[in-house]
XYZ file of C-alpha atoms in Angstrom:
183
model
C 224.003 51.803 193.374
C 222.641 54.701 191.285
C 224.366 55.321 187.895
C 222.717 57.804 186.506
C 224.404 62.084 187.265
C 221.111 63.106 187.471
C 219.418 61.656 190.082
C 219.491 64.163 192.809
C 221.392 62.523 196.402
C 220.906 63.621 199.771
C 217.565 65.497 201.186
C 216.858 66.419 197.191
C 216.326 62.263 196.520
C 212.538 62.906 198.206
C 210.549 62.101 195.352
C 207.802 65.244 196.034
C 203.745 64.574 195.815
C 203.312 64.343 192.091
C 206.698 64.197 190.922
C 207.732 61.935 188.417
C 210.841 60.254 186.490
C 209.492 62.016 183.650
C 209.920 65.483 185.790
C 213.247 64.567 187.350
C 214.569 63.412 183.421
C 212.813 67.276 182.281
C 214.577 69.147 184.864
C 217.790 67.101 184.884
C 217.588 67.954 180.755
C 216.995 71.857 181.697
C 220.263 71.514 183.500
C 221.991 70.276 180.804
C 220.553 72.709 178.781
C 221.591 75.917 180.544
C 225.661 75.048 179.700
C 225.086 73.452 176.334
C 226.829 74.822 173.704
C 225.837 73.520 169.696
C 228.782 70.821 169.050
C 228.055 72.304 165.144
C 227.164 68.400 164.368
C 225.511 67.459 161.888
C 223.797 63.376 161.464
C 226.322 61.562 159.853
C 228.623 59.589 161.926
C 232.069 60.778 162.067
C 233.566 57.235 162.169
C 230.997 55.449 159.838
C 229.435 52.991 161.874
C 226.094 52.196 163.227
C 225.983 50.272 166.057
C 222.990 47.628 167.084
C 222.311 46.946 170.668
C 220.013 45.360 173.688
C 218.467 48.666 175.060
C 219.454 46.856 178.625
C 220.248 49.776 180.344
C 223.323 48.067 181.916
C 225.290 48.798 179.013
C 226.727 51.798 178.708
C 227.289 51.530 174.909
C 229.162 55.098 174.653
C 231.991 54.228 177.485
C 232.527 50.884 176.455
C 233.095 51.192 172.848
C 235.018 54.608 173.995
C 232.496 56.707 171.486
C 231.952 59.838 171.417
C 228.636 62.097 171.040
C 229.089 62.184 166.510
C 231.144 59.080 165.920
C 228.080 56.735 165.343
C 224.019 55.839 165.132
C 222.944 53.891 167.851
C 219.945 51.327 167.421
C 218.583 50.065 170.403
C 215.914 46.993 171.226
C 214.847 44.381 173.306
C 218.080 41.747 172.580
C 219.617 43.701 170.484
C 217.522 41.617 167.528
C 217.932 43.261 163.651
C 214.063 43.306 162.894
C 212.589 45.123 159.751
C 212.642 48.226 161.942
C 216.280 47.937 162.372
C 216.689 47.134 158.550
C 214.870 50.600 158.254
C 217.302 52.627 160.478
C 220.319 50.740 158.803
C 219.056 51.900 155.739
C 218.922 55.369 155.951
C 222.167 55.340 157.815
C 223.153 54.059 155.119
C 222.020 55.388 152.102
C 221.707 58.989 153.464
C 223.553 59.276 156.181
C 226.931 57.849 155.384
C 227.951 55.094 157.501
C 229.464 51.644 156.103
C 230.334 49.319 158.792
C 227.492 47.183 161.695
C 228.889 46.557 165.038
C 226.049 44.149 166.126
C 225.739 43.715 170.313
C 224.093 41.612 172.192
C 224.732 40.442 175.674
C 224.758 38.010 178.477
C 222.182 37.850 180.693
C 219.216 39.026 178.460
C 215.627 38.717 179.435
C 214.545 37.612 175.529
C 216.119 34.091 176.602
C 213.336 33.876 179.316
C 210.410 34.866 177.142
C 209.009 32.704 174.218
C 206.479 33.654 171.147
C 203.802 32.620 173.773
C 203.843 36.276 174.795
C 202.127 36.979 172.098
C 199.577 35.014 173.235
C 199.677 35.614 177.142
C 199.175 39.715 175.596
C 196.230 38.527 173.085
C 194.273 36.774 176.113
C 195.542 40.399 178.059
C 193.772 43.296 175.216
C 192.092 41.193 173.474
C 194.696 41.691 170.320
C 197.602 40.019 169.054
C 200.233 41.748 168.538
C 201.961 41.777 165.063
C 205.214 41.745 166.201
C 207.492 38.700 167.197
C 209.122 38.289 170.338
C 212.641 37.180 168.842
C 212.983 35.170 171.817
C 216.064 32.822 172.330
C 218.045 30.595 173.580
C 221.561 30.660 172.523
C 223.036 34.256 172.106
C 225.873 33.120 169.920
C 223.997 31.661 167.391
C 221.226 35.163 167.272
C 224.197 37.046 167.265
C 224.983 35.045 164.278
C 220.967 35.241 162.413
C 221.273 39.305 162.872
C 225.117 39.111 161.340
C 222.620 37.041 158.208
C 219.667 39.308 158.302
C 221.575 42.688 157.507
C 224.219 40.865 155.114
C 221.250 39.319 153.415
C 218.709 42.650 153.256
C 218.465 43.909 149.548
C 218.117 47.657 150.805
C 220.993 47.469 153.292
C 224.559 48.320 150.049
C 227.416 47.999 153.060
C 227.868 44.442 154.121
C 231.258 44.356 153.923
C 232.348 45.064 156.777
C 229.395 43.449 159.384
C 230.347 41.786 162.790
C 228.417 40.791 166.054
C 229.799 40.517 169.696
C 228.615 39.456 173.127
C 229.006 41.781 176.482
C 230.086 40.098 179.505
C 227.320 42.369 181.583
C 230.278 41.132 184.106
C 233.107 41.838 183.172
C 232.559 44.783 180.307
C 234.147 42.775 177.635
C 233.286 42.344 173.991
C 233.752 38.509 172.599
C 233.241 38.650 169.356
C 230.944 35.882 167.504
C 232.403 33.995 164.726
C 229.691 33.784 161.819
C 230.910 30.462 160.636
C 230.378 28.880 163.312
């Protein structure tokens, strides 16, 4: 099943020699730009919220959360875990762009549940250099959401931590389940 409106259907679906997925994306952008009108907004999210979520392609955050363009900052990475770079983005989001709330979203069936830090060892053997970053794999999605909430709440750089909530998105039902930070 195709979910992308910008992927051609029918006879257009054949990729000609030299076409790549990136070529398709650039072509889709040209079609988008043809009818694009500047919405006249700035970078400050209307709802003053930043959403941190996994990069998993099954998560359509705007649709799942009822959001429109301009409503939120969206920060995505593998697992939706709170890393130093996520703290960097949240710090800028809050201190310079007015957000006050943080929503953390992990999901069922995450690929990070099947990885371990051994992945870094494998990369080192393959490419001859050990990655400086941690894999941030986990076995218990709820516990990792709790850890992510704690990382945000205890960061000295993120000033607004009274509204930090964490959830697990069920990829089979589309429902969010809130994680109790104290459990």
